[in-house]
Coordinates of C-alpha atoms in Angstrom, one line a residue:
M24 CA -0.3 0.3 0.3
K25 CA 3.4 2.4 0.6
D26 CA 4.5 2.1 -2.6
L27 CA 0.3 2.4 -4.0
T28 CA 0.8 5.9 -2.3
E29 CA 4.0 6.9 -3.5
K30 CA 2.8 6.2 -6.9
T31 CA -0.4 8.1 -6.6
I32 CA 1.1 10.7 -5.2
R33 CA 4.5 11.5 -7.7
G34 CA 1.8 10.0 -10.3
G35 CA -0.5 12.9 -9.6
F36 CA 2.3 15.4 -9.3
A37 CA 3.6 14.5 -13.1
K38 CA 0.3 14.6 -14.2
V39 CA -0.7 18.5 -12.6
C40 CA 2.8 19.3 -14.2
A41 CA 1.9 18.2 -17.6
Q42 CA -1.7 19.9 -17.3
A43 CA -0.2 22.9 -16.6
A44 CA 1.7 22.8 -19.2
N45 CA -1.1 22.4 -21.7
F46 CA -3.0 24.9 -19.9
G47 CA -0.2 27.1 -20.8
L48 CA -0.3 25.6 -24.3
R49 CA -3.2 25.5 -24.6
I50 CA -4.1 29.2 -23.5
G51 CA -1.4 30.0 -26.2
A52 CA -2.6 28.7 -28.6
L53 CA -6.3 30.1 -28.1
M54 CA -4.2 33.7 -27.9
V55 CA -2.5 33.2 -31.3
L56 CA -5.4 31.3 -33.1
G57 CA -8.0 34.0 -32.0
R58 CA -6.0 36.8 -33.9
L59 CA -5.0 35.0 -37.0
L60 CA -8.9 33.4 -37.5
D61 CA -12.1 34.9 -37.2
P62 CA -15.0 33.3 -35.2
K63 CA -16.7 32.5 -38.4
D64 CA -14.1 30.1 -39.1
F65 CA -14.0 28.1 -34.9
G66 CA -18.3 28.0 -35.9
L67 CA -17.6 26.3 -38.6
V68 CA -15.3 23.5 -37.0
G69 CA -17.4 23.4 -34.2
M70 CA -20.6 22.8 -36.4
V71 CA -18.7 19.4 -37.8
T72 CA -17.9 18.6 -34.1
A73 CA -20.9 19.3 -32.1
V74 CA -22.3 16.3 -34.1
I75 CA -19.8 14.0 -34.9
G76 CA -18.4 14.1 -31.3
V77 CA -21.5 12.5 -30.3
L78 CA -20.0 9.3 -32.3
H79 CA -16.5 9.9 -30.7
L80 CA -18.3 8.6 -27.4
F81 CA -18.2 5.2 -29.0
K82 CA -14.9 5.2 -30.2
D83 CA -13.4 2.7 -27.4
F84 CA -16.8 1.7 -26.1
G85 CA -15.9 2.5 -22.4
L86 CA -13.6 -1.2 -22.6
S87 CA -10.7 1.8 -22.0
T88 CA -11.9 2.2 -18.6
A89 CA -12.8 -1.1 -18.0
T90 CA -9.1 -2.5 -18.8
I91 CA -8.3 0.1 -16.1
Q92 CA -11.0 -1.0 -13.8
R93 CA -10.2 -4.6 -13.7
K94 CA -8.0 -6.3 -11.4
T95 CA -6.2 -8.7 -13.0
I96 CA -6.4 -9.0 -17.1
S97 CA -4.7 -11.3 -20.2
T98 CA -2.8 -10.3 -22.9
E99 CA -5.0 -12.2 -24.4
Q100 CA -8.1 -9.7 -23.6
L101 CA -6.3 -6.8 -24.1
S102 CA -5.9 -7.8 -27.6
T103 CA -9.2 -8.6 -28.3
L104 CA -10.5 -5.6 -27.0
F105 CA -7.7 -3.7 -29.3
W106 CA -9.5 -5.0 -32.2
I107 CA -12.7 -4.5 -31.2
N108 CA -11.9 -0.7 -30.4
M109 CA -10.4 -0.4 -33.9
L110 CA -13.4 -2.4 -35.8
V111 CA -15.8 0.4 -33.7
G112 CA -13.4 3.4 -35.0
G113 CA -13.3 1.9 -38.6
V114 CA -17.2 1.9 -38.5
L115 CA -18.2 5.2 -36.8
G116 CA -15.3 6.6 -39.3
L117 CA -17.6 5.7 -42.2
L118 CA -20.4 6.3 -40.4
S119 CA -19.5 10.2 -40.0
L120 CA -18.3 10.1 -44.3
I121 CA -22.2 9.2 -44.7
L122 CA -23.2 11.6 -42.3
A123 CA -21.5 14.1 -43.9
P124 CA -23.8 15.8 -46.5
A125 CA -26.8 15.4 -44.4
I126 CA -24.9 17.4 -41.5
A127 CA -23.7 20.4 -44.6
A128 CA -27.6 20.3 -45.5
F129 CA -28.8 20.5 -41.8
Y130 CA -26.5 23.9 -41.6
H131 CA -27.3 25.0 -45.0
E132 CA -23.1 25.1 -45.6
P133 CA -21.6 23.2 -48.2
R134 CA -18.2 23.5 -46.5
L135 CA -19.0 21.1 -44.1
V136 CA -18.8 17.7 -46.3
L137 CA -15.0 18.2 -46.8
V138 CA -14.6 18.7 -43.0
T139 CA -16.9 16.0 -42.1
S140 CA -15.2 13.9 -43.8
V141 CA -11.2 14.7 -43.1
L142 CA -12.4 14.6 -39.4
A143 CA -13.5 11.0 -40.2
A144 CA -10.1 10.1 -40.0
G145 CA -9.8 11.1 -36.4
F146 CA -11.7 7.9 -35.2
L147 CA -9.1 5.5 -36.5
F148 CA -6.4 7.9 -34.5
N149 CA -8.1 6.8 -31.5
A150 CA -9.3 4.0 -31.8
A151 CA -5.7 2.5 -33.0
G152 CA -4.4 4.2 -28.9
V153 CA -7.1 3.4 -26.8
Q154 CA -5.7 0.3 -25.2
H155 CA -2.4 1.2 -25.8
S156 CA -3.0 4.4 -23.5
A157 CA -5.2 2.2 -21.3
L158 CA -2.5 0.5 -20.8
L159 CA -0.2 3.2 -19.4
Q160 CA -3.0 4.1 -17.1
R161 CA -3.1 0.8 -15.5
Q162 CA 0.5 0.2 -14.8
M163 CA 0.7 3.7 -13.3
R164 CA 3.3 4.9 -15.2
F165 CA 1.6 8.6 -15.6
T166 CA 4.6 10.6 -16.0
T167 CA 5.2 8.5 -19.8
A168 CA 1.8 9.4 -20.1
A169 CA 1.6 13.0 -19.6
V170 CA 5.1 13.5 -21.6
I171 CA 2.9 11.6 -24.9
D172 CA -0.3 13.9 -24.5
T173 CA 1.8 17.0 -23.9
I174 CA 4.0 16.3 -27.2
A175 CA 0.6 15.5 -29.3
L176 CA -0.3 19.0 -28.1
V177 CA 3.0 20.9 -28.6
I178 CA 3.1 19.1 -32.3
S179 CA -0.9 19.8 -33.3
I180 CA -0.6 23.4 -31.7
A181 CA 2.4 24.1 -34.3
I182 CA 0.9 22.5 -36.9
A183 CA -2.2 24.4 -36.3
I184 CA -0.4 28.2 -36.2
G185 CA 1.5 27.5 -39.8
M186 CA -1.4 26.9 -41.2
A187 CA -3.4 29.7 -39.8
F188 CA -0.2 31.9 -40.6
A189 CA -0.7 30.2 -44.3
G190 CA -3.7 31.7 -44.8
Y191 CA -5.8 27.9 -44.3
R192 CA -8.0 29.2 -42.4
Y193 CA -10.7 26.8 -40.7
W194 CA -8.4 24.2 -42.0
A195 CA -6.1 24.9 -39.7
I196 CA -8.5 24.1 -36.8
V197 CA -9.4 20.7 -38.7
A198 CA -5.3 19.8 -38.9
M199 CA -4.4 20.5 -35.0
T200 CA -8.1 18.1 -34.2
I201 CA -6.9 15.4 -36.2
T202 CA -3.3 15.4 -35.8
Q203 CA -3.1 15.2 -31.7
P204 CA -4.7 12.0 -31.1
F205 CA -2.5 10.6 -34.3
V206 CA 0.6 11.8 -32.5
S207 CA -0.5 10.6 -28.9
T208 CA -1.4 7.3 -30.7
I209 CA 2.3 7.2 -31.8
G210 CA 3.6 7.8 -28.7
C211 CA 1.5 5.7 -26.8
W212 CA 2.4 2.2 -29.0
I213 CA 6.6 3.1 -28.4
A214 CA 5.9 3.4 -24.4
T215 CA 4.1 0.6 -23.9
A216 CA 6.1 -1.5 -27.0
W217 CA 2.8 -4.1 -27.0
I218 CA 1.8 -5.8 -30.3
P219 CA -1.8 -6.6 -30.0
G220 CA -1.9 -10.2 -30.9
P221 CA -5.0 -11.6 -32.9
P222 CA -8.5 -11.3 -31.2
A223 CA -9.7 -14.5 -29.3
R224 CA -13.1 -15.9 -29.0
R225 CA -13.0 -17.3 -25.2
S226 CA -11.5 -13.9 -23.5
E227 CA -14.2 -13.9 -20.9
L228 CA -15.0 -10.1 -21.7
R229 CA -18.8 -10.4 -21.2
S230 CA -18.6 -8.6 -17.9
M231 CA -15.7 -5.9 -19.4
M232 CA -18.2 -5.3 -22.2
R233 CA -21.1 -5.2 -20.2
F234 CA -19.2 -2.7 -17.9
G235 CA -17.7 -0.3 -21.0
G236 CA -21.5 -0.3 -22.7
T237 CA -22.1 1.3 -19.4
I238 CA -19.8 3.5 -19.3
T239 CA -20.1 4.8 -22.8
V240 CA -24.4 5.1 -23.1
N241 CA -23.4 7.1 -19.4
G242 CA -21.0 9.3 -21.8
L243 CA -23.3 9.8 -24.6
I244 CA -26.3 11.4 -22.3
V245 CA -24.0 13.4 -20.9
Y246 CA -22.6 14.3 -23.8
I247 CA -26.0 15.4 -25.3
A248 CA -27.0 17.3 -22.5
Y249 CA -23.7 19.3 -22.4
N250 CA -23.3 19.8 -26.3
L251 CA -27.0 20.4 -27.6
E252 CA -26.4 23.8 -27.5
K253 CA -24.1 24.0 -29.8
V254 CA -26.4 22.2 -32.6
L255 CA -28.9 24.4 -31.5
L256 CA -26.9 27.8 -31.6
G257 CA -25.3 26.6 -35.0
R258 CA -28.4 26.1 -36.8
Y259 CA -30.8 29.1 -35.3
W260 CA -28.1 31.7 -34.8
G261 CA -25.3 30.6 -37.5
A262 CA -21.5 30.2 -37.1
T263 CA -20.1 33.3 -36.0
A264 CA -22.9 33.0 -32.8
I265 CA -21.2 29.2 -32.4
G266 CA -18.2 30.7 -32.9
I267 CA -18.3 33.4 -30.0
Y268 CA -20.1 30.9 -27.7
G269 CA -17.4 27.6 -28.7
R270 CA -14.7 30.3 -27.3
A271 CA -15.9 31.1 -24.1
Y272 CA -17.4 27.9 -23.9
Q273 CA -13.5 25.8 -24.3
L274 CA -11.7 28.5 -22.3
I275 CA -14.3 27.9 -19.6
N276 CA -13.4 24.5 -19.6
I277 CA -9.6 24.2 -19.9
P278 CA -9.5 24.6 -16.1
T279 CA -12.2 21.9 -15.8
E280 CA -10.3 19.5 -18.3
N281 CA -7.0 20.4 -17.2
L282 CA -7.3 20.1 -13.1
V283 CA -9.9 17.1 -13.0
G284 CA -7.9 15.5 -16.0
A285 CA -4.7 15.6 -13.9
T286 CA -6.2 13.9 -10.9
G287 CA -8.5 11.7 -12.7
G288 CA -6.5 9.2 -14.3
V289 CA -4.5 8.7 -10.9
A290 CA -7.2 8.9 -9.3
F291 CA -9.0 6.1 -10.8
S292 CA -6.3 3.6 -11.4
A293 CA -5.8 4.0 -7.1
L294 CA -9.4 4.1 -6.6
S295 CA -10.1 1.1 -8.4
R296 CA -6.8 -0.7 -6.9
L297 CA -8.2 0.1 -2.9
Q298 CA -12.3 -1.0 -4.0
D299 CA -11.9 -3.9 -1.3
D300 CA -10.6 -1.6 1.5
P301 CA -13.5 1.4 2.2
V302 CA -11.4 3.1 4.9
R303 CA -8.1 3.8 2.5
L304 CA -10.4 4.3 -0.5
K305 CA -12.3 7.3 1.1
S306 CA -8.5 8.9 2.4
Y307 CA -7.5 8.7 -1.2
F308 CA -10.5 9.8 -2.7
L309 CA -11.1 13.2 -0.1
K310 CA -7.7 13.9 -0.3
G311 CA -8.0 14.3 -4.1
Y312 CA -10.9 16.2 -4.0
S313 CA -9.6 18.7 -2.0
L314 CA -6.9 19.1 -4.3
V315 CA -9.2 19.5 -7.5
L316 CA -11.4 22.3 -5.5
A317 CA -8.4 23.9 -4.1
L318 CA -6.7 24.9 -7.6
T319 CA -10.8 25.3 -9.1
I320 CA -12.1 28.0 -6.7
P321 CA -9.7 31.0 -7.3
I322 CA -9.6 30.0 -11.0
T323 CA -13.3 30.5 -10.8
L324 CA -13.3 33.6 -9.2
A325 CA -10.3 34.6 -11.0
C326 CA -12.9 34.2 -14.4
A327 CA -15.9 35.6 -12.9
L328 CA -13.5 38.6 -11.9
F329 CA -11.9 39.4 -14.5
A330 CA -14.2 37.8 -17.3
G331 CA -13.6 41.7 -19.5
D332 CA -9.9 41.6 -19.5
L333 CA -9.5 37.8 -19.9
I334 CA -11.1 37.7 -23.3
R335 CA -9.3 40.5 -24.2
V336 CA -5.9 39.7 -23.1
V337 CA -6.7 36.0 -24.5
L338 CA -8.4 36.5 -27.6
G339 CA -8.3 40.0 -28.6
P340 CA -10.3 43.2 -29.1
K341 CA -12.5 41.6 -31.6
W342 CA -14.0 39.0 -29.5
H343 CA -15.7 41.6 -26.8
D344 CA -18.9 39.4 -27.9
A345 CA -17.5 36.6 -25.9
V346 CA -17.5 38.9 -22.3
P347 CA -21.2 38.3 -20.6
I348 CA -20.9 34.5 -22.5
F349 CA -17.9 33.2 -20.0
Q350 CA -18.9 35.5 -17.5
L351 CA -22.0 33.2 -17.2
L352 CA -20.9 30.0 -17.7
A353 CA -17.9 31.2 -15.0
P354 CA -19.8 29.3 -11.5
T355 CA -20.0 25.7 -13.9
I356 CA -15.7 25.5 -13.5
L357 CA -16.7 25.4 -10.0
I358 CA -19.9 23.1 -10.6
F359 CA -18.5 20.7 -12.6
A360 CA -15.0 20.6 -10.2
M361 CA -17.4 19.1 -7.7
I362 CA -19.5 16.6 -9.4
N363 CA -16.9 15.0 -12.1
P364 CA -14.8 13.6 -9.5
L365 CA -18.1 11.6 -8.4
A366 CA -17.1 9.3 -11.4
W367 CA -14.0 8.5 -9.8
L368 CA -16.0 7.0 -6.9
L369 CA -18.7 5.3 -8.7
F370 CA -16.5 4.0 -11.5
A371 CA -13.8 2.5 -9.3
L372 CA -16.7 0.5 -7.3
G373 CA -18.1 -0.5 -10.2
M374 CA -21.4 1.7 -9.6
V375 CA -21.9 2.6 -13.5
A376 CA -25.3 1.9 -13.5
R377 CA -26.0 4.6 -10.8
S378 CA -23.9 7.1 -12.9
L379 CA -26.2 6.2 -15.7
K380 CA -29.2 7.1 -13.5
V381 CA -27.8 10.4 -12.9
A382 CA -27.4 11.1 -16.3
L383 CA -30.8 10.2 -17.3
V384 CA -32.2 12.9 -14.8
L385 CA -29.8 15.7 -15.8
A386 CA -29.9 15.4 -19.3
P387 CA -33.6 16.4 -19.8
L388 CA -33.1 19.2 -17.0
V389 CA -30.2 20.8 -19.1
I390 CA -31.7 20.5 -22.3
V391 CA -34.9 22.1 -21.2
G392 CA -32.7 25.1 -19.5
Y393 CA -30.9 25.7 -23.6
I394 CA -34.8 25.7 -24.9
I395 CA -35.8 28.2 -22.9
G396 CA -32.3 30.6 -23.2
L397 CA -32.4 29.7 -27.3
P398 CA -34.6 32.8 -28.2
H399 CA -32.0 35.1 -26.5
G400 CA -29.3 33.6 -28.7
P401 CA -25.6 32.7 -27.0
T402 CA -26.1 34.7 -23.7
G403 CA -29.6 33.2 -22.7
V404 CA -28.1 29.6 -23.6
A405 CA -25.3 30.6 -21.6
L406 CA -27.2 31.6 -18.5
A407 CA -29.3 28.6 -18.6
Y408 CA -27.3 25.9 -18.6
S409 CA -25.1 27.6 -15.4
A410 CA -28.7 28.6 -13.5
V411 CA -29.5 24.6 -14.2
M412 CA -26.3 23.3 -13.1
T413 CA -26.0 25.1 -10.0
V414 CA -29.2 24.5 -9.1
W415 CA -28.5 20.7 -9.3
A416 CA -24.8 20.6 -7.6
I417 CA -26.0 19.5 -4.5
P418 CA -28.8 16.8 -5.3
H419 CA -25.8 15.3 -7.8
I420 CA -23.5 15.1 -5.3
A421 CA -26.1 13.4 -2.4
W422 CA -27.4 10.9 -5.3
C423 CA -23.6 9.8 -6.3
V424 CA -22.1 9.4 -2.6
H425 CA -25.6 7.8 -1.3
G426 CA -24.4 4.2 0.1
T427 CA -20.6 4.5 -0.6
V428 CA -17.9 5.5 2.3
I429 CA -18.1 9.1 1.2
S430 CA -21.2 11.1 2.8
L431 CA -22.5 14.2 2.1
R432 CA -21.4 15.7 5.0
D433 CA -17.6 15.0 4.1
I434 CA -18.2 16.4 0.6
L435 CA -19.5 19.7 2.0
T436 CA -16.5 20.0 4.8
T437 CA -14.2 19.4 2.1
V438 CA -15.6 22.3 0.0
S439 CA -15.8 24.7 2.9
R440 CA -12.7 25.4 3.6
P441 CA -11.5 26.9 0.4
L442 CA -14.8 28.1 -0.8
V443 CA -14.5 30.3 2.3
S444 CA -11.2 31.1 1.4
G445 CA -11.6 32.3 -2.1
L446 CA -14.9 34.2 -1.2
V447 CA -12.7 36.0 1.0
S448 CA -10.5 36.7 -1.5
A449 CA -12.7 37.7 -3.9
G450 CA -14.2 40.4 -1.8
L451 CA -11.1 42.4 -1.3
A452 CA -9.8 41.6 -5.3
F453 CA -13.3 43.1 -6.8
A454 CA -13.2 45.9 -3.8
A455 CA -9.4 46.5 -4.9
Q456 CA -10.9 46.6 -9.0
L457 CA -13.4 49.4 -8.2
S458 CA -10.4 51.4 -7.1
Y459 CA -7.9 50.9 -9.4
G460 CA -9.2 49.6 -12.4
D461 CA -10.0 52.7 -14.8
L462 CA -6.1 53.2 -14.3
L463 CA -4.7 50.5 -15.7
S464 CA -5.0 48.1 -19.0
P465 CA -6.4 45.3 -19.4
L466 CA -3.3 42.8 -19.0
P467 CA -1.6 44.8 -15.9
R468 CA -5.2 45.0 -14.1
L469 CA -5.5 41.4 -15.1
L470 CA -2.1 40.6 -13.3
L471 CA -2.7 42.8 -10.6
G472 CA -6.0 41.3 -9.8
G473 CA -5.3 37.8 -10.2
S474 CA -1.8 38.3 -8.0
L475 CA -4.2 39.7 -4.9
L476 CA -7.0 37.1 -5.3
L477 CA -4.2 34.5 -5.0
A478 CA -2.1 35.7 -2.0
V479 CA -5.4 36.1 -0.2
Y480 CA -6.8 33.2 -1.2
L481 CA -3.5 31.5 -0.1
G482 CA -3.2 33.8 3.2
M483 CA -6.7 32.2 4.6
L484 CA -6.7 28.3 3.2
L485 CA -3.2 27.7 4.6
Y486 CA -3.4 29.6 8.0
V487 CA -6.8 30.2 8.7
M488 CA -8.3 27.6 7.7
K489 CA -5.3 25.5 8.7
Q490 CA -4.3 23.6 5.8
K491 CA -1.0 24.2 5.8
S492 CA 0.1 20.9 7.0
F493 CA -1.9 19.1 4.6
Y494 CA -0.1 20.7 1.3
L495 CA 3.5 20.5 3.6
D496 CA 3.0 16.6 3.7
L497 CA 1.9 16.6 0.4
F498 CA 4.8 18.5 -1.0
A499 CA 7.4 16.2 1.1
R500 CA 5.9 13.0 -0.4
L501 CA 6.9 14.4 -3.7
L502 CA 10.2 15.4 -2.7
K503 CA 10.9 11.8 -1.9
R504 CA 12.7 9.4 -4.6
P505 CA 10.3 7.9 -6.5
P506 CA 9.8 4.1 -6.3
A507 CA 11.4 1.5 -8.7
E508 CA 10.2 1.0 -12.0
E509 CA 6.5 0.2 -11.6
Q510 CA 5.9 -3.8 -13.0
V511 CA 3.4 -4.2 -15.5
L512 CA 0.0 -4.8 -14.3
I513 CA -1.2 -7.6 -16.5
S514 CA -1.8 -11.4 -15.0
A515 CA -1.3 -14.5 -17.6

């Protein structure tokens, strides 16, 4: 168990560092591409990805999660899962090609036929790396996986910026979208040095297929709930509207994707190995949950307070219409940081059916919100979406933890310390902004306000809330010598 603790902490640190780098890279890419391309360029690609993104949910059929969650898995089973993924990827790519004319007709935009056809290749690129990536997670080789992700992102961004400079407009975004999974898959193959064998009929995969299938259906429902508004905005308000909404939405989701992504893979792998040890599982989960919230809350407040300056600095002045959308979506950063980690718990415990039931209730609520907000354009949709998610947060948490080793009181106690610290720091930062706001340009104002917010937040959290010892202990563990090379967790 001590070895698992060290692997988890060091793996989490590696993932956080990599995701911090990825955060910077994504922000940098947005800053450059936002100035080289128009909202309509982003909107054209966004129209397609909002639709075929549904198909991407089936690219691994939940089998990567099943691979990580299993206590033991054979090479024969892995090989069979690989070929299942390739078959699914090929079918989805072909289906995208077939749907291309219909997508173009739906949006009244003929250019989408070719865009959809090119993006279809991404299904095969993703499918080829699903099990190799899962194998790295299963082996808890998080540093290796993080390096691969970062390299893939750097290459894809470089290609996109080069094409944008050359005048290829929306094709730069298309190239970025398909290059990243291609490079990532190559990296995973090299890192694992595993070549799949032929599929086997008697590899006892029924339970894994059922587990993965439930996860896929859950993901499908959640995807529809969180992305239908983009389809509706593209259909009724056009490419420019979805381009503006989409960039604000993307910028809002970068913190959640990076922070939860940094800890999620590590936490799920560790929790899956502790599913028979409820005391340690509870301790692991709450520590990871506390870390995610401590990092997320100041980011949420900064996005809400400094929305105008952030948009101007990151995307440029031509994206000023994204400011109210960005500000309205800001609360969802914290909401998703509160509810997404609960999936680690449910999946690690094999409680995927409950996760599916939660999604079945959430989806109609969010969709009704979209419909109410749609007549008011992107701003109305953003307000409705944020309001529904905020109201839903506590019932969601209570339902997910019911009957597990985690209680609602545990969650609320964990949230309270960083939240109170954040509200105090936000109040002081807001007051300061009122006093000097008109005297500074956007970048200095953003840097000064953000620094003040962070300084007060850290003082509150570490000293007033007495969390200093927790983070010092975490830092001390990170400085320890890393454990010996991890052994492959595959049983013959």
